[in-house]
Coordinates of C-alpha atoms in Angstrom, one line a residue:
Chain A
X369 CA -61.2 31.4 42.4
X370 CA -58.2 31.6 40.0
X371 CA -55.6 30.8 42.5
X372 CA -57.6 27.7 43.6
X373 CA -58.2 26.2 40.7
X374 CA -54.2 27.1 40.1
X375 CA -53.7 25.5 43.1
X376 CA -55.8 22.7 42.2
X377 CA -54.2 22.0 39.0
X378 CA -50.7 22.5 41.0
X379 CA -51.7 20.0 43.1
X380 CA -52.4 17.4 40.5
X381 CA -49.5 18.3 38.6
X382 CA -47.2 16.8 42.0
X383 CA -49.4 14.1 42.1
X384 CA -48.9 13.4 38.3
X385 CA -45.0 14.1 38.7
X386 CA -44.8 11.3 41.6
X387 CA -46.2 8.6 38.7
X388 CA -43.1 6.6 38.2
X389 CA -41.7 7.5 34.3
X390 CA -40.1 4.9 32.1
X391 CA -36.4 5.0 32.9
X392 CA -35.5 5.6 29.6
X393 CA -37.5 9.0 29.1
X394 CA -36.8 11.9 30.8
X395 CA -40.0 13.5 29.7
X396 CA -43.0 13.3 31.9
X397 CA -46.9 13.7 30.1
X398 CA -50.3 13.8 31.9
X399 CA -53.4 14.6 31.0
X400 CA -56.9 15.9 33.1
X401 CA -60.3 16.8 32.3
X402 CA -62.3 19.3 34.2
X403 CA -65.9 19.8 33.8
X404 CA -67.3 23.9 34.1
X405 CA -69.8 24.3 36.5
X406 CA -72.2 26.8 37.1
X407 CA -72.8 27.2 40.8
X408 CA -75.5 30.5 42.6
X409 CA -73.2 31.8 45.5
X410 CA -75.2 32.3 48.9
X411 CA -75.6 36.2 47.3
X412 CA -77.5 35.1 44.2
X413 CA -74.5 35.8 41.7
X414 CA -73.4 32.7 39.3
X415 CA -69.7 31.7 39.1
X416 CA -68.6 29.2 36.9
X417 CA -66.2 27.0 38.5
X418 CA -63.9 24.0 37.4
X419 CA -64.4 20.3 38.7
X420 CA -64.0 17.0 38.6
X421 CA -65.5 15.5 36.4
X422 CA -68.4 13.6 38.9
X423 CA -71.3 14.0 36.7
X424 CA -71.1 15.1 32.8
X425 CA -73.9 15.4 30.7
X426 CA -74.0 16.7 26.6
X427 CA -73.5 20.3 26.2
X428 CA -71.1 20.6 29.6
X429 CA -67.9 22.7 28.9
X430 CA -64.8 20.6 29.5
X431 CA -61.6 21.6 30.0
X432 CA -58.2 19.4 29.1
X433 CA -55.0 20.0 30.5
X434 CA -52.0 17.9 29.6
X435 CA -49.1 18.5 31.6
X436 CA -45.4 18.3 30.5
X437 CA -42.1 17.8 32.7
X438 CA -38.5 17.4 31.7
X439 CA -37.6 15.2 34.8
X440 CA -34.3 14.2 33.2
X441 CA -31.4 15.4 33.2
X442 CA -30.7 16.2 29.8
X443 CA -32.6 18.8 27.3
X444 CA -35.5 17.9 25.1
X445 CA -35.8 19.4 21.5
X446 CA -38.4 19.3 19.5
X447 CA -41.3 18.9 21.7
X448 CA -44.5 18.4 20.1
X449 CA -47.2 17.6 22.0
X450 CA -50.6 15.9 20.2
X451 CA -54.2 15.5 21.7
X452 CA -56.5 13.1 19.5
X453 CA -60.0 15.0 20.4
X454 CA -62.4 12.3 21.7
X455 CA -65.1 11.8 19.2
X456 CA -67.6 12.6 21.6
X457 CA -66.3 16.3 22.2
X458 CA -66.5 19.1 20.3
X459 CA -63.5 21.3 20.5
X460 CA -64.4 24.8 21.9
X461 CA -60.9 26.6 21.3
X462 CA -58.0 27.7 23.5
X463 CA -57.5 30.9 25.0
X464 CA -53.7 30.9 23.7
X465 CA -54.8 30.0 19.7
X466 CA -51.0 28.2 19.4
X467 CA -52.2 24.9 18.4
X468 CA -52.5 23.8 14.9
X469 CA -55.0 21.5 14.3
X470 CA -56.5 18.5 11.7
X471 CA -59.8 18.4 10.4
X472 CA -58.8 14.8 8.6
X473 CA -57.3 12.4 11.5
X474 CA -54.4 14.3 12.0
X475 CA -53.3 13.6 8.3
X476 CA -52.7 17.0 7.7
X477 CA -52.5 20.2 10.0
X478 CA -53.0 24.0 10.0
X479 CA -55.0 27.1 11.4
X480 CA -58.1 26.6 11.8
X481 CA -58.7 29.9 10.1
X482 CA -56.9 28.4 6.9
X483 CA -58.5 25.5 6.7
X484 CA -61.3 24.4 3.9
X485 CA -63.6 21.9 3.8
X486 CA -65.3 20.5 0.7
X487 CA -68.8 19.9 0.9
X488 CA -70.5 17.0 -0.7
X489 CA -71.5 19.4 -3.5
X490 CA -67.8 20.2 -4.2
X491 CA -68.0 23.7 -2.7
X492 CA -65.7 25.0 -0.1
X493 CA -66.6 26.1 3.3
X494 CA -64.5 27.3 6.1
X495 CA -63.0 24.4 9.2
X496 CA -65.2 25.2 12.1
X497 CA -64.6 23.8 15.5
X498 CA -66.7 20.9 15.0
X499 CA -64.5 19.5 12.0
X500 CA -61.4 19.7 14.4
X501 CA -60.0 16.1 15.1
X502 CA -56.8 16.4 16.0
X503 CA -54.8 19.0 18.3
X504 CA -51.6 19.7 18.2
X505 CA -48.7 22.4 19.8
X506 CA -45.2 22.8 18.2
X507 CA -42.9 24.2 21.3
X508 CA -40.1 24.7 19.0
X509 CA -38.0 25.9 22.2
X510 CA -35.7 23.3 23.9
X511 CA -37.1 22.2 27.4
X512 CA -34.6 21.9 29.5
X513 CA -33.8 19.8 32.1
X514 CA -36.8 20.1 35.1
X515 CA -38.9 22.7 32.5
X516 CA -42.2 21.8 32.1
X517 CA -45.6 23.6 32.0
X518 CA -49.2 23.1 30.8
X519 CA -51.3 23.0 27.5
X520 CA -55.0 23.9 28.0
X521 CA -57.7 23.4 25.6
X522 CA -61.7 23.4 25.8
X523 CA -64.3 21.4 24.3
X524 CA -67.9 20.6 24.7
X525 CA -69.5 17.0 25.6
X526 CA -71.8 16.7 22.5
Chain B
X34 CA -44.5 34.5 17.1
X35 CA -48.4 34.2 18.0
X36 CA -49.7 37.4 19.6
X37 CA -51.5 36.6 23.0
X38 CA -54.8 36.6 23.4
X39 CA -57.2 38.0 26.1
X40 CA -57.9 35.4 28.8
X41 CA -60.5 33.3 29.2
X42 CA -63.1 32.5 31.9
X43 CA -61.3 30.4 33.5
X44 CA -58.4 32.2 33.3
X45 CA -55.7 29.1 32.9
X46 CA -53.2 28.4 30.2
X47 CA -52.8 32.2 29.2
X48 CA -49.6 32.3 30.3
X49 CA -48.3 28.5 29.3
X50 CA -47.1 28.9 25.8
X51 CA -45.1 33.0 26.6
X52 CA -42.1 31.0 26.3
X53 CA -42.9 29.5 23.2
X54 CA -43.4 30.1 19.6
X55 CA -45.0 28.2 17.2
X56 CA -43.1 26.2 14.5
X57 CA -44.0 23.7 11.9
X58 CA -44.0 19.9 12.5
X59 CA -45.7 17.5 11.5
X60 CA -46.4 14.4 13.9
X61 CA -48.2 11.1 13.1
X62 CA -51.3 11.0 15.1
X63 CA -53.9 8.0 14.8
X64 CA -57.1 8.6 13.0
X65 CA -60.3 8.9 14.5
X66 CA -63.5 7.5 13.6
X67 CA -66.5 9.3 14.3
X68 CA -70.0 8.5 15.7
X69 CA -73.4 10.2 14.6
X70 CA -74.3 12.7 16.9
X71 CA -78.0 11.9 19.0
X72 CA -80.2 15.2 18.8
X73 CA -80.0 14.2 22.4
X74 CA -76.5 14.3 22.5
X75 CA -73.9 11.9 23.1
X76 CA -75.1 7.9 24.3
X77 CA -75.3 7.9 28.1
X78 CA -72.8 5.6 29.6
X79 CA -70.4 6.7 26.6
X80 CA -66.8 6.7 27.6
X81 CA -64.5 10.1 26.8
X82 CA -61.3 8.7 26.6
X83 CA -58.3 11.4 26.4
X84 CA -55.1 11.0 26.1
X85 CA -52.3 12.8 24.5
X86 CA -48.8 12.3 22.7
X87 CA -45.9 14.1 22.6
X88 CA -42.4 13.7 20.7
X89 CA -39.1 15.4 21.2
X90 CA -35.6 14.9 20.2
X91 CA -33.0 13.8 22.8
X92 CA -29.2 13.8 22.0
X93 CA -30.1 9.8 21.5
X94 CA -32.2 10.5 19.1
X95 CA -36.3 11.1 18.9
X96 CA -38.6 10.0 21.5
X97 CA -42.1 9.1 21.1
X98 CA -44.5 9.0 24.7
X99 CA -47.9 8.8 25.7
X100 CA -49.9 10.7 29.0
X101 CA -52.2 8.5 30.6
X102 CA -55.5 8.5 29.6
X103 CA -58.5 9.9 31.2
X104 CA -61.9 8.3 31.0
X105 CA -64.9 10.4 32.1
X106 CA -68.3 8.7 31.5
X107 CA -71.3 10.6 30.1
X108 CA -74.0 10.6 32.4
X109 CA -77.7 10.3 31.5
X110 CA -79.9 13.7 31.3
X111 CA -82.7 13.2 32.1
X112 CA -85.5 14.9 29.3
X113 CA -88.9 14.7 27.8
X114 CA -90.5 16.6 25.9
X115 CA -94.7 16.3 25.1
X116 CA -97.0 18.0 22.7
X117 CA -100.8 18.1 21.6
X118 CA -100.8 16.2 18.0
X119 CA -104.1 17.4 17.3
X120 CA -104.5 20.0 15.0
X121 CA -107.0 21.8 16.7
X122 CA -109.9 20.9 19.2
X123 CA -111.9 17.5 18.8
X124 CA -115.3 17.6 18.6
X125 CA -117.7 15.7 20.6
X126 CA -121.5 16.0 21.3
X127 CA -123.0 15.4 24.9
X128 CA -123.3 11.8 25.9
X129 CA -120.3 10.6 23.5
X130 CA -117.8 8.3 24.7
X131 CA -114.6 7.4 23.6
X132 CA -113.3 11.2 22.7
X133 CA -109.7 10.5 21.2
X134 CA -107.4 13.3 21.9
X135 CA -103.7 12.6 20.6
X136 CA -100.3 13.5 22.1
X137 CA -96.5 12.7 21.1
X138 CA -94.2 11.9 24.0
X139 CA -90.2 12.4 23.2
X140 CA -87.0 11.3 24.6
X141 CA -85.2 14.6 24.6
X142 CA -82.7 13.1 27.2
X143 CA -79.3 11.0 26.1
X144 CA -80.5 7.5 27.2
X145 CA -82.8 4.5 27.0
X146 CA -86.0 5.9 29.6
X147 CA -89.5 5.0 30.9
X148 CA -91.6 7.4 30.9
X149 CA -94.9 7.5 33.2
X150 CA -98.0 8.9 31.9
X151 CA -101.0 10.4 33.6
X152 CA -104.3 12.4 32.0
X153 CA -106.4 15.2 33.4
X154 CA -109.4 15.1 33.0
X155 CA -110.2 18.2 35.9
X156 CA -108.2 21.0 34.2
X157 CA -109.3 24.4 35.1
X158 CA -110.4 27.2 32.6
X159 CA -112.4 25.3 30.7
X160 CA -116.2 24.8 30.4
X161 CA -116.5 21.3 31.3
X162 CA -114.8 18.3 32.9
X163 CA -115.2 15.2 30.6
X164 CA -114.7 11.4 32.0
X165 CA -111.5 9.3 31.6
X166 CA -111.8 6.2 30.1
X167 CA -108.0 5.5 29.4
X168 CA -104.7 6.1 28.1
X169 CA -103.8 3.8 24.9
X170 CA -100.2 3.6 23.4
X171 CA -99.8 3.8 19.5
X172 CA -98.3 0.3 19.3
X173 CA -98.2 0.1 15.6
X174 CA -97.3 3.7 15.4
X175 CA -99.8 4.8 12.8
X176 CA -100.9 8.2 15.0
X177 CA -104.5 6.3 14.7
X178 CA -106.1 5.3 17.7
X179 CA -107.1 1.4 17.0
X180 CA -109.3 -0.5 19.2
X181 CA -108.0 -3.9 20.3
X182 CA -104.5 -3.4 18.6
X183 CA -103.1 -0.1 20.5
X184 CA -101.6 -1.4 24.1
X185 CA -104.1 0.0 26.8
X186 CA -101.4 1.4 29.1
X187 CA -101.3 0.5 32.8
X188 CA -99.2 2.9 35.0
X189 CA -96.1 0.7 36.0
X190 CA -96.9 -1.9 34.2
X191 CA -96.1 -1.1 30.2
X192 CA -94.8 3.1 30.6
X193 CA -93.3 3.6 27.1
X194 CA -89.5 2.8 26.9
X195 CA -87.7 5.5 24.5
X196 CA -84.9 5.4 23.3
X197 CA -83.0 8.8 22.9
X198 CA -84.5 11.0 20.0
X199 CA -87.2 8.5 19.9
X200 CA -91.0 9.4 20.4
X201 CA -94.3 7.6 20.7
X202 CA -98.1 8.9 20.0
X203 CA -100.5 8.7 23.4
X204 CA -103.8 8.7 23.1
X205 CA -106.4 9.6 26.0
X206 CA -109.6 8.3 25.5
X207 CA -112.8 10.3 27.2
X208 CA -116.2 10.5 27.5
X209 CA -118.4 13.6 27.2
X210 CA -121.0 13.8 30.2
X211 CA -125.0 14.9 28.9
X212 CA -124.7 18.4 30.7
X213 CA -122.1 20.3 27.9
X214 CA -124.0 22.8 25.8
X215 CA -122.8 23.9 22.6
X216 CA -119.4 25.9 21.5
X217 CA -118.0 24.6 25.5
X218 CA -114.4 23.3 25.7
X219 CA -112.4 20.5 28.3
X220 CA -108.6 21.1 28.6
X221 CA -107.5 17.4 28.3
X222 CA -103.9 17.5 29.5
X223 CA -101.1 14.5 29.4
X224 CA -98.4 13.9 31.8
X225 CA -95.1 12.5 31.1
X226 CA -92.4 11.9 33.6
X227 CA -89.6 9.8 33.5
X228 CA -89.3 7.4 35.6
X229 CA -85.8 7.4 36.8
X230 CA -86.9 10.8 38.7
X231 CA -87.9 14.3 38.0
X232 CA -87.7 17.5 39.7
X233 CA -85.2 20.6 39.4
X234 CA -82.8 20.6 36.9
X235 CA -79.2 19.8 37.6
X236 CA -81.3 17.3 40.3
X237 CA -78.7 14.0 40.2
X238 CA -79.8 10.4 41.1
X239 CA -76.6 8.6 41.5
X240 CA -75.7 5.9 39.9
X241 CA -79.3 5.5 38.4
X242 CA -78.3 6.4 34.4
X243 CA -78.0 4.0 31.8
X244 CA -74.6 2.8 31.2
X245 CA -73.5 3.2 34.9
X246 CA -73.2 7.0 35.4
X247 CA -75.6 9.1 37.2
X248 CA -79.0 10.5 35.9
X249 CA -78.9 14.2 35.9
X250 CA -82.5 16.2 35.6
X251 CA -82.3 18.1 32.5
X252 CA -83.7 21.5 31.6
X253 CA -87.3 20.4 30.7
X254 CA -87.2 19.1 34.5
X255 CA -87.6 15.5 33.1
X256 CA -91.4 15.7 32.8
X257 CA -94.0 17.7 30.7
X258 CA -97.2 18.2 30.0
X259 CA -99.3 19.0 27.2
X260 CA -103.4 19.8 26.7
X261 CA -106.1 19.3 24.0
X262 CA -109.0 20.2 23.9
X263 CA -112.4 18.4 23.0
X264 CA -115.1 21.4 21.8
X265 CA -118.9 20.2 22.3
X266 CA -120.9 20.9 19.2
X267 CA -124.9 20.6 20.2
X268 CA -127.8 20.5 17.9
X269 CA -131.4 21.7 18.8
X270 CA -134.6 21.3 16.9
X271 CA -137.6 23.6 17.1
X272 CA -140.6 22.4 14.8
X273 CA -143.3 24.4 14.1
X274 CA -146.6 23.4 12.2
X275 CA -148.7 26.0 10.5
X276 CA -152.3 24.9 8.0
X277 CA -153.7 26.6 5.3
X278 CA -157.4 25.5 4.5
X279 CA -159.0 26.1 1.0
X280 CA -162.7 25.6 0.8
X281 CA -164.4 24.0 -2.5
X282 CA -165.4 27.6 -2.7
X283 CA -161.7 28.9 -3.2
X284 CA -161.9 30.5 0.1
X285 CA -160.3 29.4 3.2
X286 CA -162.9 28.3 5.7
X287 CA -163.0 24.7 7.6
X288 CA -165.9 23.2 5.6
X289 CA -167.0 19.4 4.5
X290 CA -164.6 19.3 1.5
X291 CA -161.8 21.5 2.4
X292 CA -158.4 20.5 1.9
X293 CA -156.3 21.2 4.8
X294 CA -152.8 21.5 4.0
X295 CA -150.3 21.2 7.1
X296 CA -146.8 22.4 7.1
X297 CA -143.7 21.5 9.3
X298 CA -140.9 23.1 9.2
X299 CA -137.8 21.4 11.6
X300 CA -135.1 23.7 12.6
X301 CA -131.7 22.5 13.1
X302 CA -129.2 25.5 15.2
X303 CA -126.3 25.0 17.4
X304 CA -123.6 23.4 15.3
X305 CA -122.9 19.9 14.0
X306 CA -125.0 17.5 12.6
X307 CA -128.3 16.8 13.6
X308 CA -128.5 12.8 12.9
X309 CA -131.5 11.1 11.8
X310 CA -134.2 13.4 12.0
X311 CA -137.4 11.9 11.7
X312 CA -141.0 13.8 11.6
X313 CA -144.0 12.5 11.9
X314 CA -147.7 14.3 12.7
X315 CA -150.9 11.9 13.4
X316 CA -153.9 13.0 11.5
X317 CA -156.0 14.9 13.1
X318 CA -159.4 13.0 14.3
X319 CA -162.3 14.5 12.2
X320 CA -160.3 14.7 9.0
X321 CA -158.8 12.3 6.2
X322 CA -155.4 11.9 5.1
X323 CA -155.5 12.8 1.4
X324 CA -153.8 10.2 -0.3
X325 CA -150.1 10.5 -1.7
X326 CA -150.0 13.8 -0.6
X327 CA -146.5 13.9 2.1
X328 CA -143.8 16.0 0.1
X329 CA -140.3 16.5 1.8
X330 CA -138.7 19.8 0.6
X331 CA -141.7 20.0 -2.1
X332 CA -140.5 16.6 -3.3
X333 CA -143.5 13.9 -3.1
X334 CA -143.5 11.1 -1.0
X335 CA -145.5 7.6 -1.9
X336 CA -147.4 6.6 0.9
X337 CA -145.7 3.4 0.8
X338 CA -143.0 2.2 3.1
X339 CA -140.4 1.8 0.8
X340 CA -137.2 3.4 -0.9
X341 CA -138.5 6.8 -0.7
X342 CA -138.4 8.8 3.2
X343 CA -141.9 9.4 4.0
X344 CA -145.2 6.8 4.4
X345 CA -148.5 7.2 5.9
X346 CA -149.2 3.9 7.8
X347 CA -153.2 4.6 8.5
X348 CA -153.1 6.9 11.4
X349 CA -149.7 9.0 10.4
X350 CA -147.4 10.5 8.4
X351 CA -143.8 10.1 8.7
X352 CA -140.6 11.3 6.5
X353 CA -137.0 10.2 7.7
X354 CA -135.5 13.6 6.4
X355 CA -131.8 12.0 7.4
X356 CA -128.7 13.7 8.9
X357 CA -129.4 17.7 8.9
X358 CA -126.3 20.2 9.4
X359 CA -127.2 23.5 12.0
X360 CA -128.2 25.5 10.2
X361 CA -130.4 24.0 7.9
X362 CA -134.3 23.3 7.7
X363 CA -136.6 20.4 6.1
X364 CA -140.0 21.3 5.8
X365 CA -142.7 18.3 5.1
X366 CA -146.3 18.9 4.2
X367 CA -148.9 16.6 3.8
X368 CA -152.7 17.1 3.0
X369 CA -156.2 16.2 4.8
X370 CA -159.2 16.8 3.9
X371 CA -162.4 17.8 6.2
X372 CA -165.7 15.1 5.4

């Protein structure tokens, strides 16, 4: 299953690096959403599998991948890539934990681990998931010319 | 430098950032309003629009770009979700009509739905079947069944529209048949299915959810059903009339001038309320009602028709003892005497 779906995402990736780039920017940026699907095999055993996104109802598990190329010829520094989380998705985590991440509009960032929010009450609680707006990875490593790769994060239609 | 974690289930990504580490930037991002979250979930027909940004410095200085954006559309799940609003069985006596047993239909689902409603009446398990009548809507929404204002509800015609979260209080109207004895039950049950379709879950009707996207059948199967019960409560009366005879003598033998005085005592068992219980005894041929003599519950009666519950109209006695709980007795005497 892992090497289709790799193959899938692959796939899309070529068709994604065909889409015609403005001139000026050697930097290439897609983004997909997969919906998790829970299918019985013929022997009665569940797999969960990744699809397109044909029919999504609240509570589905989504998956986001935005996909970065260098396709100039020069190196890019600095990259930093940010994902806005649409308001009707929860986030659900990565399996890397490299993002940083708002809880305020993207007005300010951090762990989620380090970050507080204060209740109406004045007390402090802990960020969860469901306070996340605002994604963001720091790649603080130059991408050279025809680098690319993938960022992957989760959420859940609520 | 992060540490790597273990990978997930769909086993993607894991590797994406090992040439990376993490550094601190900060990036303008635009802010985000956000909606109140349905019970239900997100608005069927909502759009998910993604997109992300990314910047990076180029020998020409920094660059600022945009993916594309991906619009998925939530699609409408199909739920419903009814209960029994009655806190425990309604009573009814054999013969009544227009038993009101309550239920509360809910949108459980994401979307605007009609919802089709049907009553059994032929449950098994029970002790007795009782008659439909029909199924009203609470249209002023006061969980009290009101003749004339609730809609009567015609299948097709006006099946309740809910919105998501939204609910609305049924009523099935039946009638008790004369056969039901006492302490016997009817499992009443209510049907609600929405309209769009039922069936399996994860069943899909395409194209059929509100806001364009497909109806999808969700874990309560997109109908349900809920019973109440009407309990029979049954009165019966057993009246039994004893005499006790004292002579002029002080003794107790059936002689001109005796006093004969006549008791009956009325019974009420079973359970409920006995209404209206009214006795009355002729006098017996060969004797003479001795007047102002009728006492209900050793209180005395004027012969009279008027305020008081008992009169003697020339031939009888009668005392309207009223509405009698099971359980309870009401004796009347009354006195004649032998010419």
């Amino acid at each position: 299953m892992n090497n289709l779906l790799l193959k899938t995402l692959l796939g899309l990736a070529a068709v994604f690096s065909t889409v015609a780039a403005f001139a000026a920017t050697p930097l290439q940026l897609s983004s997909d959403v997969f919906v998790e699907k829970t299918v019985v095999r013929a022997d009665g055993r569940k797999s969960v599998v990744l699809e397109k996104p044909n029919i999504v109802t609240p509570g589905d598990n989504l998956v986001f991948v935005v996909s970065y190329k260098n396709v100039g010829n020069t190196t890019a520094s600095d990259f930093v890539v940010t994902n806005p989380l649409p308001s009707a998705v929860l986030f659900n985590g990565t399996s890397d934990r490299l993002e940083v991440v708002s809880i305020d509009g993207g007005k300010s960032w951090g762990i989620l681990g380090n970050l507080r929010v204060v209740k109406g009450d004045g007390t402090v609680r802990p960020a969860l998931h469901s306070d996340v707006t605002h994604l963001k990875w720091n790649l603080n490593q130059p991408l050279t010319a025809g680098a690319g790769g993938k960022i992957i994060f989760r959420g859940i239609v609520k | 430098m992060i540490a790597k974690v273990a990978p997930n289930r769909t086993a993607l990504g894991c590797r994406i950032f090992s040439w990376y580490s993490l550094c601190a930037l900060v990036a303008a991002a635009p802010f985000l309003t956000f909606e109140a979250a349905h019970a239900a979930g997100t608005l069927a027909g909502t759009d998910i629009q993604n997109i992300a940004s990314a910047t990076y410095e180029t020998p020409s200085g920094p660059v600022t770009i945009d993916s594309n954006t991906v619009v998925i559309k939530v699609d409408e799940l199909l739920d419903v979700t009814t209960i029994s609003s009655d806190p425990g069985d309604v009573l009814t006596s054999p013969g009544t009509s227009g038993n009101i047993l309550t239920y509360r239909v809910s949108n459980t689902g994401n979307g605007s739905e009609a919802f089709a409603l049907t009553a059994n009446v032929s449950n098994g398990g029970d002790d007795f079947d009782p008659t439909f009548q029909q199924i009203a809507i609470d249209t002023n929404s006061n969980g009290v069944y009101d003749a004339g204002i609730d809609d009567i509800y015609v299948a097709g015609t006006n099946d309740p529209v809910l919105n998501p979260d939204q609910s609305v209080n049924v009523f099935v109207i039946t009638s008790t048949p004369a056969g039901p004895a006492n302490g016997d039950r009817a499992n009443v049950s209510l049907l609600a299915v929405a309209v769009t379709g039922s069936g399996a879950p994860g069943t899909s009707f395409a194209g059929a959810g509100q806001g364009g996207g497909d109806a999808v059948v969700g874990t309560t199967g997109a109908d349900s059903t809920a019973s109440g019960f009407l309990a029979v409560q049954a009165t019966t009366l057993t009246l039994v009339k004893s005499a006790t005879i004292l002579d002029p003598f002080g003794g107790n033998r059936p002689v001109p001038g005796s006093v004969v005085t006549y008791s009956l005592v009325a019974t009420v068992s079973g359970s409920g309320l006995l209404n209206n219980l009214v006795i009355t005894d002729p006098i017996p041929s060969g004797s003479q009602y001795q007047a102002a003599s009728i006492t209900l519950e050793a209180a005395s009666l004027t012969d009279a028709v008027d305020a008081d519950a008992g009169n003697y109209n020339g031939t009888r006695i009668s005392v309207a003892a009223g509405n009698v709980p099971a359980g309870q007795t009401r004796t009347v005497t009354f006195k004649v005497t032998i010419p």
